[in-house]
Amino acid sequence: GDSVTQMEGPVTLSEEAFLTINCTYTATGYPSLFWYVQYPGEGLQLLLKATKADDKGSNKGFEATYRKETTSFHLEKGSVQVSDSAVYFCALPIGAGSYQLTFGKGTKLSVIP
Amino acid sequence: KAGVTQTPRYLIKTRGQQVTLSCSPISGHRSVSWYQQTPGQGLQFLFEYFSETQRNKGNFPGRFSGRQFSNSRSEMNVSTLELGDSALYLCASSLGDRRHGYTFGSGTRLTVV
């Protein structure tokens, strides 16, 4: 069935370091792909999305490109900040006739000054 | 524009009791989904409602139920609580279009003792 696999971490980086969190997917067709972020004690926030192959989603300095040939949607940021410390989830919608998201297991990012 | 509102934020219940959680979606959103988040199982889909109809249900026992009202507000109910039901319950609303993603609430933290 449709699924996503992401690197689980945890990932610890120094401030201003480059971030990559890998996400690959298995899906029928070309679904939309999403990255969500969860800050401590909060719900999920949509960070960025891509609705078709070769689309690049971007927000708050984060980017991810929907790559059909490698079935990937890796999250990147050129220079992380302490405020980026959170858990990041890759997700895609599954199921016919309804709208259900399946999530990766999440990657916890800690950024140290 | 108000976000997704979940009440209560925190709840402590005793094993065997039942609980009702509430979710008010973003105005105009007709699709509401519920997810359970635990450290061990991650984010798991409970059910999705669209225009008062349950369109899909996850792999949870019948103790977990939900409904959606004509104003799109939704409730989920868990009967005969077990210790393993302790989790963060997240509600999310959407226009119902798979391209746009869900907007999540802050969640209800349920602790069963």
XYZ file of C-alpha atoms in Angstrom, chain A residues 13-112:
100
model
C 22.996 20.262 14.336
C 24.823 23.424 15.219
C 23.178 26.728 14.381
C 23.695 27.750 10.720
C 24.381 24.163 9.619
C 22.767 22.627 6.534
C 19.802 20.331 7.114
C 18.554 17.407 5.044
C 15.813 15.044 6.176
C 15.189 12.231 3.728
C 11.704 11.087 2.744
C 10.787 8.498 0.142
C 7.327 7.365 -0.796
C 5.472 4.474 -2.366
C 2.243 5.446 -4.047
C -0.095 4.762 -6.906
C -0.102 7.692 -9.269
C 1.289 11.067 -8.287
C -0.177 12.193 -4.998
C 0.456 15.480 -3.273
C 3.247 15.370 -0.728
C 3.534 17.306 2.517
C 5.960 18.170 5.266
C 4.503 18.937 8.688
C 6.327 20.281 11.739
C 5.450 19.757 15.390
C 6.903 22.071 18.019
C 7.008 20.856 21.636
C 3.556 20.681 23.184
C 1.752 21.647 20.005
C -0.162 20.092 17.126
C 1.084 19.697 13.571
C 1.660 22.646 11.280
C 1.822 22.345 7.526
C 5.339 23.431 6.598
C 5.234 22.994 2.826
C 3.631 20.961 0.096
C 4.002 19.919 -3.540
C 1.085 18.833 -5.670
C 2.820 17.362 -8.721
C 6.116 15.974 -9.935
C 9.014 18.476 -10.109
C 7.150 20.956 -7.917
C 9.252 22.634 -5.246
C 7.520 23.539 -2.024
C 9.096 26.213 0.158
C 8.384 28.031 3.397
C 10.426 29.706 6.167
C 13.685 28.833 4.387
C 12.781 25.157 4.051
C 12.508 23.539 0.643
C 11.509 20.146 -0.769
C 11.312 18.999 -4.383
C 8.879 16.328 -5.535
C 11.087 13.924 -7.496
C 9.144 11.287 -9.369
C 12.193 9.419 -10.676
C 13.553 8.756 -7.193
C 10.133 8.828 -5.421
C 11.569 11.279 -2.933
C 10.611 14.515 -1.196
C 13.634 15.403 0.915
C 13.412 18.410 3.232
C 16.317 20.875 3.179
C 17.309 24.134 4.821
C 20.509 25.975 4.183
C 21.037 27.458 7.640
C 19.106 26.146 10.635
C 18.281 28.175 13.718
C 17.627 27.153 17.302
C 13.954 27.956 16.691
C 13.806 25.181 14.068
C 14.138 22.565 16.810
C 11.037 20.392 16.375
C 9.816 17.081 14.982
C 9.318 16.929 11.212
C 6.885 14.565 9.469
C 6.627 13.629 5.828
C 3.077 12.724 4.724
C 0.956 11.772 1.740
C -2.782 11.269 1.274
C -3.967 7.709 0.758
C -7.259 5.927 0.219
C -9.781 6.268 -2.557
C -12.930 8.223 -1.901
C -11.685 9.824 1.280
C -8.866 11.917 2.498
C -6.528 10.246 4.949
C -2.903 11.141 5.566
C -0.228 8.571 6.233
C 2.837 9.880 8.024
C 6.445 8.935 8.371
C 7.664 8.179 11.884
C 9.011 11.687 12.352
C 12.494 13.126 12.658
C 13.407 15.033 15.781
C 15.724 17.950 15.065
C 17.684 19.691 17.802
C 19.677 22.790 16.910
C 22.317 23.908 19.397
